[in-house]
Coordinates of C-alpha atoms in Angstrom, one line a residue:
M246 CA -19.1 -18.9 -45.3
R247 CA -15.3 -18.9 -45.3
P248 CA -13.5 -21.3 -42.7
I249 CA -11.1 -19.8 -40.2
Y250 CA -7.9 -21.8 -39.8
M251 CA -6.5 -22.2 -36.3
R252 CA -2.8 -22.8 -35.2
P253 CA -1.7 -26.5 -35.0
R254 CA -1.6 -26.3 -31.1
R255 CA -5.3 -27.3 -31.2
H256 CA -6.8 -30.6 -31.5
I257 CA -6.0 -32.5 -34.9
V258 CA -8.2 -35.0 -36.2
L259 CA -6.4 -38.4 -36.5
P260 CA -6.9 -41.2 -38.9
A261 CA -8.3 -43.1 -35.9
L262 CA -11.4 -40.9 -36.7
L263 CA -12.3 -43.5 -39.4
G264 CA -13.0 -46.1 -36.8
A265 CA -15.5 -43.8 -35.1
A266 CA -17.1 -43.0 -38.3
L267 CA -17.5 -46.6 -39.0
A268 CA -19.2 -47.1 -35.5
L269 CA -21.5 -44.3 -36.5
S270 CA -22.6 -45.9 -39.6
G271 CA -22.6 -49.5 -38.5
C272 CA -20.4 -50.3 -41.6
R273 CA -17.2 -52.0 -41.7
A274 CA -14.1 -51.5 -44.0
A275 CA -13.5 -54.3 -46.1
P276 CA -9.8 -55.6 -46.0
T277 CA -7.8 -54.5 -48.8
T278 CA -4.9 -55.8 -50.9
A279 CA -2.0 -54.4 -52.8
A280 CA -4.2 -54.8 -56.0
Q281 CA -7.5 -53.3 -54.5
A282 CA -8.4 -49.8 -53.9
P283 CA -9.6 -48.9 -50.3
E284 CA -13.5 -49.2 -50.0
P285 CA -15.1 -45.7 -49.3
V286 CA -16.3 -45.3 -45.7
R287 CA -19.9 -43.9 -45.4
V288 CA -21.6 -42.7 -42.3
T289 CA -25.4 -41.7 -41.5
I290 CA -26.0 -38.1 -40.5
G291 CA -27.6 -38.1 -36.8
R292 CA -28.0 -35.7 -34.0
G293 CA -25.8 -35.2 -31.0
D294 CA -23.7 -32.7 -28.9
V295 CA -20.8 -30.6 -30.0
A296 CA -18.5 -28.3 -28.3
Q297 CA -15.8 -25.9 -29.7
T298 CA -12.9 -25.7 -27.5
I299 CA -9.6 -23.7 -27.1
T300 CA -6.7 -25.9 -25.5
A301 CA -3.7 -24.7 -23.8
T302 CA -1.3 -25.9 -21.1
G303 CA -0.8 -24.3 -17.7
T304 CA 0.3 -24.7 -14.1
V305 CA -1.6 -24.9 -10.7
S306 CA -1.3 -21.6 -8.9
A307 CA -2.8 -20.1 -5.9
H308 CA -6.0 -17.9 -5.9
T309 CA -4.0 -15.3 -4.0
S310 CA -0.5 -15.2 -3.0
A311 CA 1.6 -12.7 -1.1
D312 CA 5.2 -12.0 -0.1
L313 CA 5.3 -11.3 3.6
S314 CA 7.8 -8.6 4.8
F315 CA 8.2 -6.4 7.8
E316 CA 7.7 -2.7 7.2
V317 CA 10.3 -1.8 9.8
S318 CA 13.9 -3.4 10.5
G319 CA 14.8 -5.2 13.4
R320 CA 15.8 -8.3 15.3
I321 CA 13.5 -11.1 15.0
V322 CA 12.4 -12.1 18.7
Q323 CA 9.6 -14.5 18.0
V324 CA 8.3 -17.0 15.1
S325 CA 4.9 -18.0 15.1
V326 CA 4.5 -20.4 12.2
D327 CA 6.2 -22.9 10.1
E328 CA 6.2 -23.9 6.6
G329 CA 2.7 -25.6 5.7
D330 CA 1.0 -24.0 8.6
V331 CA -2.7 -22.8 7.8
V332 CA -3.3 -19.1 9.3
S333 CA -6.4 -16.9 9.4
A334 CA -6.4 -13.1 8.6
G335 CA -4.7 -11.1 11.2
D336 CA -2.9 -14.1 12.7
A337 CA 0.6 -13.1 14.0
I338 CA 3.3 -14.6 11.8
A339 CA 6.4 -13.0 13.6
A340 CA 7.7 -10.3 15.6
I341 CA 10.9 -8.0 16.0
D342 CA 12.1 -6.4 19.1
D343 CA 9.9 -3.5 19.8
S344 CA 11.4 -1.9 22.8
D345 CA 12.4 1.4 21.2
L346 CA 8.9 1.5 19.4
A347 CA 7.2 1.0 22.7
D348 CA 9.4 3.8 24.3
A349 CA 8.2 6.1 21.4
V350 CA 4.6 5.4 22.1
A351 CA 5.1 6.3 26.0
S352 CA 6.7 9.5 25.0
A353 CA 3.9 10.4 22.6
E354 CA 1.3 9.9 25.1
L355 CA 3.2 12.2 27.5
A356 CA 3.4 14.8 25.0
L357 CA -0.3 14.5 24.4
V358 CA -1.2 15.0 27.9
S359 CA 1.1 18.0 28.0
A360 CA -0.8 19.6 25.0
Q361 CA -4.3 18.8 26.5
L362 CA -3.2 20.5 29.7
Q363 CA -2.0 23.5 27.6
L364 CA -5.3 23.8 25.9
E365 CA -7.2 23.4 29.2
Q366 CA -5.1 26.3 30.6
T367 CA -5.5 28.5 27.5
Q368 CA -9.4 28.1 27.7
K369 CA -9.6 29.3 31.4
P370 CA -10.1 33.1 32.1
P371 CA -7.7 34.8 34.4
T372 CA -8.3 34.9 38.2
A373 CA -9.0 38.1 40.2
A374 CA -5.4 37.7 41.9
E375 CA -3.6 37.4 38.5
L376 CA -5.4 40.7 37.5
A377 CA -4.4 42.5 40.6
A378 CA -0.8 41.4 40.5
A379 CA -0.5 42.4 36.9
R380 CA -2.0 45.8 37.7
A381 CA 0.3 46.3 40.6
S382 CA 3.4 45.4 38.5
L383 CA 2.3 48.0 35.8
A384 CA 1.8 50.8 38.5
Q385 CA 5.1 50.1 39.9
A386 CA 6.9 50.1 36.5
E387 CA 5.1 53.4 35.6
A388 CA 6.1 55.1 38.9
A389 CA 9.7 54.2 38.2
L390 CA 9.8 55.6 34.9
A391 CA 8.0 58.7 35.9
A392 CA 10.5 59.3 38.8
L393 CA 13.4 59.0 36.1
Y394 CA 11.7 61.7 34.2
E395 CA 10.9 63.9 37.1
G396 CA 14.3 63.9 38.6
P397 CA 14.9 64.1 42.7
S398 CA 12.2 65.7 44.7
E399 CA 13.0 68.0 47.7
A400 CA 12.5 65.2 50.1
D401 CA 15.3 63.3 48.2
R402 CA 17.4 66.1 48.5
R403 CA 17.1 66.5 52.2
D404 CA 17.6 62.9 52.6
V405 CA 21.0 63.1 50.6
Q406 CA 22.1 66.2 52.6
L407 CA 21.4 64.4 55.8
N408 CA 23.4 61.4 54.9
L409 CA 26.2 63.8 53.9
D410 CA 26.1 65.7 57.3
R411 CA 26.0 62.5 59.1
A412 CA 29.2 61.4 57.3
K413 CA 30.9 64.6 58.2
N414 CA 30.0 64.1 61.8
S415 CA 31.3 60.7 61.8
L416 CA 34.6 61.9 60.1
W417 CA 34.9 64.7 62.7
S418 CA 34.4 62.2 65.6
A419 CA 36.9 59.6 64.2
Q420 CA 39.7 62.5 63.7
A421 CA 38.9 63.4 67.5
Q422 CA 39.4 59.9 68.8
R423 CA 42.5 59.4 66.6
D424 CA 44.2 62.4 68.1
G425 CA 43.2 61.3 71.6
T426 CA 44.7 57.8 70.9
R427 CA 48.0 59.6 69.6
G428 CA 48.5 61.8 72.6
S429 CA 48.0 59.0 75.1
P430 CA 51.3 57.5 76.4
M431 CA 49.5 54.3 77.1
A432 CA 48.2 53.7 73.7
S433 CA 49.5 50.9 71.9
D434 CA 50.5 50.9 68.2
S435 CA 47.5 48.8 67.2
A436 CA 45.3 51.2 68.9
V437 CA 46.5 54.0 67.0
D438 CA 46.4 52.1 63.7
G439 CA 42.7 51.4 64.5
A440 CA 42.0 55.0 65.1
E441 CA 43.6 55.8 61.8
A442 CA 41.6 53.3 59.9
S443 CA 38.3 54.7 61.4
V444 CA 39.2 58.0 60.2
L445 CA 39.9 56.6 56.5
N446 CA 36.5 54.9 56.5
A447 CA 34.7 58.1 57.6
E448 CA 36.5 60.0 54.8
V449 CA 35.2 57.6 52.4
A450 CA 31.7 57.8 53.6
V451 CA 31.9 61.5 53.2
Q452 CA 33.0 61.3 49.6
Q453 CA 30.3 58.8 48.7
A454 CA 27.6 61.2 50.3
E455 CA 29.1 64.1 48.3
L456 CA 28.9 62.1 45.1
A457 CA 25.3 61.4 45.9
M458 CA 24.6 64.9 46.4
Q459 CA 26.2 65.7 42.8
R460 CA 24.1 62.9 41.1
L461 CA 20.9 64.7 42.1
D462 CA 21.4 67.3 39.4
E463 CA 22.6 64.9 36.6
A464 CA 20.1 63.9 33.6
P465 CA 18.9 60.2 33.9
K466 CA 20.9 57.8 31.7
A467 CA 19.3 56.7 28.3
S468 CA 19.8 53.1 29.1
A469 CA 18.0 53.5 32.6
V470 CA 15.2 55.2 30.7
A471 CA 15.0 52.4 28.0
S472 CA 15.0 49.7 30.7
A473 CA 12.2 51.2 32.6
E474 CA 10.0 51.9 29.4
A475 CA 10.6 48.3 28.5
Q476 CA 9.4 47.3 32.0
V477 CA 6.3 49.4 31.6
A478 CA 5.6 47.8 28.0
A479 CA 6.0 44.3 29.4
A480 CA 3.7 45.0 32.4
R481 CA 0.9 46.5 30.0
S482 CA 1.1 43.5 27.7
T483 CA 0.8 41.1 30.6
L484 CA -2.3 42.7 32.0
A485 CA -3.8 43.2 28.2
R486 CA -3.2 39.5 27.7
L487 CA -4.9 38.5 30.9
N488 CA -7.8 41.0 30.1
D489 CA -8.3 39.3 26.7
Q490 CA -8.3 35.6 27.9
P491 CA -9.6 33.3 26.8
D492 CA -7.8 34.4 23.5
A493 CA -9.3 32.8 20.3
L494 CA -5.8 32.5 18.5
A495 CA -4.1 31.0 21.6
I496 CA -6.9 28.4 22.0
E497 CA -6.7 27.5 18.3
S498 CA -3.0 27.2 18.6
A499 CA -3.6 24.9 21.7
R500 CA -5.9 22.9 19.8
N501 CA -3.5 22.4 16.9
G502 CA -0.9 21.2 19.2
V503 CA -3.2 18.6 20.5
A504 CA -4.1 17.4 17.2
Q505 CA -0.3 17.3 16.4
A506 CA 0.4 15.4 19.5
E507 CA -2.7 12.8 18.6
L508 CA -1.3 12.3 15.1
N509 CA 2.4 11.8 16.6
L510 CA 0.8 9.2 19.0
Q511 CA -1.2 7.5 16.3
Q512 CA 2.0 7.2 14.1
A513 CA 4.0 5.8 17.0
R514 CA 1.3 3.2 17.7
Q515 CA 1.1 2.2 14.0
R516 CA 5.0 2.0 13.9
L517 CA 4.7 -0.4 17.0
E518 CA 1.9 -2.5 15.4
K519 CA 4.3 -3.0 12.5
A520 CA 6.9 -4.6 14.8
T521 CA 4.4 -7.8 14.4
L522 CA 4.0 -9.5 11.0
R523 CA 0.4 -10.6 10.4
A524 CA -1.3 -12.5 7.8
P525 CA -3.3 -10.4 5.4
F526 CA -5.6 -13.1 4.5
G527 CA -6.4 -16.6 5.5
G528 CA -4.2 -19.4 3.6
V529 CA -0.9 -21.5 3.9
I530 CA 2.5 -20.6 4.6
V531 CA 4.1 -22.1 1.6
S532 CA 7.7 -20.8 2.4
S533 CA 9.5 -19.0 5.1
T534 CA 13.1 -17.8 6.0
L535 CA 12.0 -16.6 9.5
Q536 CA 14.3 -17.6 12.3
A537 CA 14.3 -16.2 15.9
G538 CA 17.5 -14.2 16.4
G539 CA 17.8 -13.4 12.7
Y540 CA 17.7 -9.8 11.5
A541 CA 14.8 -8.6 9.2
V542 CA 15.1 -5.8 7.0
A543 CA 12.4 -3.8 6.0
N544 CA 10.3 -4.6 2.9
Q545 CA 12.4 -7.8 2.3
P546 CA 10.3 -10.9 2.0
V547 CA 10.6 -13.5 4.8
A548 CA 7.7 -15.8 4.0
Q549 CA 5.1 -16.4 1.3
L550 CA 1.3 -16.9 2.1
A551 CA -1.1 -18.4 -0.4
Q552 CA -4.8 -18.8 -0.4
L553 CA -5.2 -22.4 -1.9
E554 CA -9.2 -22.5 -2.1
P555 CA -10.2 -22.3 -4.7
L556 CA -7.0 -23.2 -6.6
Q557 CA -6.3 -21.9 -10.1
V558 CA -4.6 -22.8 -13.4
T559 CA -2.6 -20.2 -14.9
A560 CA -2.0 -20.6 -18.8
R561 CA -0.8 -18.5 -21.7
I562 CA -3.2 -18.0 -24.6
D563 CA -2.2 -17.4 -28.2
E564 CA -3.3 -14.0 -29.6
L565 CA -5.3 -15.8 -32.4
D566 CA -7.4 -17.4 -29.6
V567 CA -7.7 -14.8 -27.0
A568 CA -10.4 -12.8 -28.7
D569 CA -12.9 -15.9 -28.3
L570 CA -12.3 -16.0 -24.4
R571 CA -14.8 -14.6 -22.1
T572 CA -14.8 -14.9 -18.4
G573 CA -17.5 -17.3 -17.2
Q574 CA -16.7 -19.7 -19.9
R575 CA -16.6 -23.3 -18.6
A576 CA -13.4 -25.3 -18.8
I577 CA -12.3 -28.9 -18.4
V578 CA -8.7 -29.4 -17.0
T579 CA -6.7 -32.4 -16.5
F580 CA -3.5 -32.8 -14.5
D581 CA -0.4 -35.1 -15.8
A582 CA 0.1 -36.0 -12.2
L583 CA -3.6 -37.2 -11.6
G584 CA -4.2 -39.2 -14.9
A585 CA -7.0 -38.5 -17.1
T586 CA -9.5 -37.5 -14.5
P587 CA -11.2 -34.1 -15.6
H588 CA -11.8 -31.3 -13.3
A589 CA -14.4 -28.8 -13.9
G590 CA -13.5 -25.2 -14.0
E591 CA -14.3 -21.7 -15.1
L592 CA -12.4 -19.0 -16.8
T593 CA -12.3 -16.0 -14.3
F594 CA -9.4 -13.9 -15.7
V595 CA -8.0 -12.9 -19.3
S596 CA -5.1 -10.3 -19.0
P597 CA -5.6 -7.2 -21.2
Q598 CA -2.0 -7.0 -21.8
A599 CA 0.2 -9.2 -23.8
V600 CA 3.7 -10.8 -22.9
V601 CA 5.8 -11.0 -26.1
S602 CA 8.2 -13.8 -26.0
G603 CA 10.1 -14.9 -29.2
G604 CA 8.3 -12.5 -31.1
I605 CA 5.0 -14.3 -30.2
P606 CA 2.4 -12.2 -28.0
T607 CA 0.4 -14.3 -25.6
Y608 CA -2.1 -13.6 -22.8
E609 CA -2.4 -14.9 -19.3
A610 CA -5.6 -16.6 -18.5
R611 CA -6.7 -18.1 -15.1
I612 CA -9.2 -21.1 -14.8
T613 CA -10.7 -21.3 -11.3
L614 CA -11.4 -24.9 -10.1
A615 CA -15.0 -25.7 -9.2
A616 CA -14.0 -28.2 -6.3
S617 CA -10.8 -28.7 -4.2
D618 CA -8.6 -31.5 -4.5
A619 CA -6.2 -32.6 -1.8
S620 CA -4.0 -34.2 -4.3
L621 CA -3.3 -31.0 -6.3
R622 CA -0.1 -29.1 -5.5
L623 CA 1.1 -25.7 -6.5
G624 CA 3.0 -25.7 -9.7
M625 CA 1.5 -29.1 -11.2
S626 CA 1.2 -29.0 -15.0
A627 CA -2.4 -29.0 -16.5
D628 CA -4.1 -29.4 -19.8
I629 CA -7.0 -27.1 -20.2
E630 CA -9.8 -27.0 -22.7
V631 CA -12.0 -23.8 -22.5
V632 CA -15.3 -24.2 -24.1
I633 CA -16.2 -21.4 -26.4
A634 CA -19.2 -22.6 -28.0
E635 CA -21.3 -25.7 -27.5
A636 CA -24.7 -26.9 -28.7
Q637 CA -26.9 -30.0 -27.8
G638 CA -29.1 -32.2 -30.0
V639 CA -28.0 -30.8 -33.5
L640 CA -27.4 -32.2 -36.6
L641 CA -23.8 -33.5 -36.8
V642 CA -21.4 -34.6 -39.6
P643 CA -18.0 -36.1 -39.1
N644 CA -15.1 -33.6 -39.8
Q645 CA -13.4 -36.3 -41.9
A646 CA -16.4 -36.1 -44.3
L647 CA -15.8 -32.3 -45.0
E648 CA -13.9 -30.9 -48.0
V649 CA -13.1 -27.1 -48.4
D650 CA -12.7 -25.1 -51.5
R651 CA -10.1 -22.7 -50.7
E652 CA -10.7 -20.3 -53.6
A653 CA -14.7 -20.1 -53.0
G654 CA -14.3 -20.5 -49.2
E655 CA -17.0 -23.0 -49.3
Q656 CA -17.5 -26.6 -47.6
Y657 CA -18.8 -29.5 -49.3
V658 CA -19.6 -33.2 -48.4
T659 CA -20.1 -36.2 -50.6
L660 CA -23.7 -37.3 -50.4
V661 CA -24.6 -40.9 -51.2
S662 CA -28.0 -41.7 -52.4
A663 CA -29.7 -44.5 -54.3
T664 CA -28.9 -42.7 -57.6
G665 CA -25.1 -42.3 -56.9
A666 CA -22.9 -40.0 -55.2
T667 CA -23.2 -36.2 -55.6
R668 CA -21.0 -33.3 -53.9
R669 CA -23.3 -30.9 -51.9
E670 CA -22.1 -27.6 -50.2
V671 CA -23.0 -27.3 -46.5
Q672 CA -23.3 -24.5 -44.0
L673 CA -21.6 -25.2 -40.6
G674 CA -22.1 -24.2 -37.3
I675 CA -20.1 -25.0 -34.2
Q676 CA -17.1 -27.3 -35.2
G677 CA -15.4 -29.6 -32.5
A678 CA -12.5 -31.8 -32.5
D679 CA -14.3 -34.7 -34.5
M680 CA -17.8 -33.4 -35.4
A681 CA -19.3 -30.2 -36.8
E682 CA -22.7 -28.9 -36.4
V683 CA -24.7 -28.8 -39.7
R684 CA -26.9 -25.8 -40.4
D685 CA -28.0 -26.3 -43.8
G686 CA -27.3 -28.7 -46.7
L687 CA -28.0 -32.1 -44.9
R688 CA -30.8 -33.9 -43.3
E689 CA -31.1 -36.3 -40.5
G690 CA -30.6 -39.7 -42.1
D691 CA -28.6 -38.6 -45.1
T692 CA -25.5 -40.9 -46.0
V693 CA -22.1 -39.1 -46.5
Q694 CA -18.9 -40.5 -47.6
L695 CA -15.7 -39.9 -45.7
V696 CA -12.8 -38.2 -47.4
T697 CA -9.6 -40.0 -47.9
V698 CA -6.5 -38.3 -46.7
A699 CA -4.8 -38.5 -50.0
A700 CA -6.5 -36.1 -52.5
A701 CA -5.7 -35.8 -56.3
N702 CA -7.0 -32.0 -56.5
T703 CA -4.9 -29.9 -54.5
D704 CA -7.4 -27.1 -54.7
V705 CA -10.1 -29.2 -52.8
L706 CA -8.8 -30.7 -49.6
P707 CA -10.3 -32.6 -46.8
T708 CA -11.0 -30.5 -43.8
M709 CA -8.5 -31.1 -41.0
P710 CA -9.9 -29.0 -38.2
M711 CA -7.7 -27.6 -35.4
G712 CA -9.4 -27.7 -32.2
G713 CA -12.0 -25.0 -32.5
G714 CA -12.4 -25.9 -36.0
M715 CA -14.7 -23.5 -38.3
R716 CA -16.6 -20.8 -36.8
P717 CA -20.1 -20.2 -37.9

């Protein structure tokens, strides 16, 4: 099986591993002098636990965060929170002046009442009085139109003739009185002038009566006929509309009017609600620029809300490692600010999209911490180990005892027995930072010899595992 080499960012086995190997075997390295070669270090193969990990660095981040902004612009009249305050979902953060928005809601409510009344009126049938009035209006309009078409009746002619005769009689009477006034030596000038005026008025009345007599024989004007016909059509339309009530189309139109008025009211209320900025979820206000009296611009952030439980650590993972990551894998996290205390976590997200920086693609990963810690702060740096494979109670060999044949892609150890040292091929499984799982080639209790760092044969080199080491 060919080994897979990892980038140097993973764990590197240091020469200090020699001390650990000695502890495993119970042997001690003899002191050397300039004239002596170092004694080979031998260890006994035993069983234990091994884990293969991917390491990365990251920073503490919130489980969920959001930039808070008003959806409408306005003057800030109330600020309800400060930085560091804990809020619940729906809590008021701040509010802007809503007087205009409240007026719009009131106007929309009145418009809805009007539309509802219109619908109610449209659904009612006509009353008997309304029908009678409509019929009377139609009869009157039709009679007027018929009179235009038929011309004056004999009675009309007699009335006009009588008016003319009365006008002439009045003229004769006025003339006789004028003449009497002129002939009287006692009459004043004003009396004479009044008598003359009465004659003139009587003459005008005679002329008007004569014109009325002449018009009796004239044809009706087209404009008068058109006006009369229009009045008849309007009266008929009114009566037909009343007879057809309640009208289905009119009712549907009125219902649409009510629906539109309800929608307008709903939108007005929503705009009014937007005057108050509320927390979309529970968390902590981590930053705020809110000030009473200030002006808020729509969709411009004024505060940041973060959900701190559970906290996350966000890291960038190299493209060579990301294929081994699976959500649900356990992780061990340490923080520079808190010393070497490990914190348990779980890999909960791996981005499907790479971010390329300096020509190197990396993928965002998030580790959710299993328990909260009051000492942790957003932005703290962290070291992460994600366990991608592990086994318990398996046969283990120190990585320092392994050699790799590059051309053959095989791993070997130097097996020490009573008859001497022999080179033996081994099949490896999970390989951790210091130890590797042996699946074939060795037995528990075997003794192997550690490989020195310096090697004469450049084609066969000691294995220097990088973090995750060899894969099975």
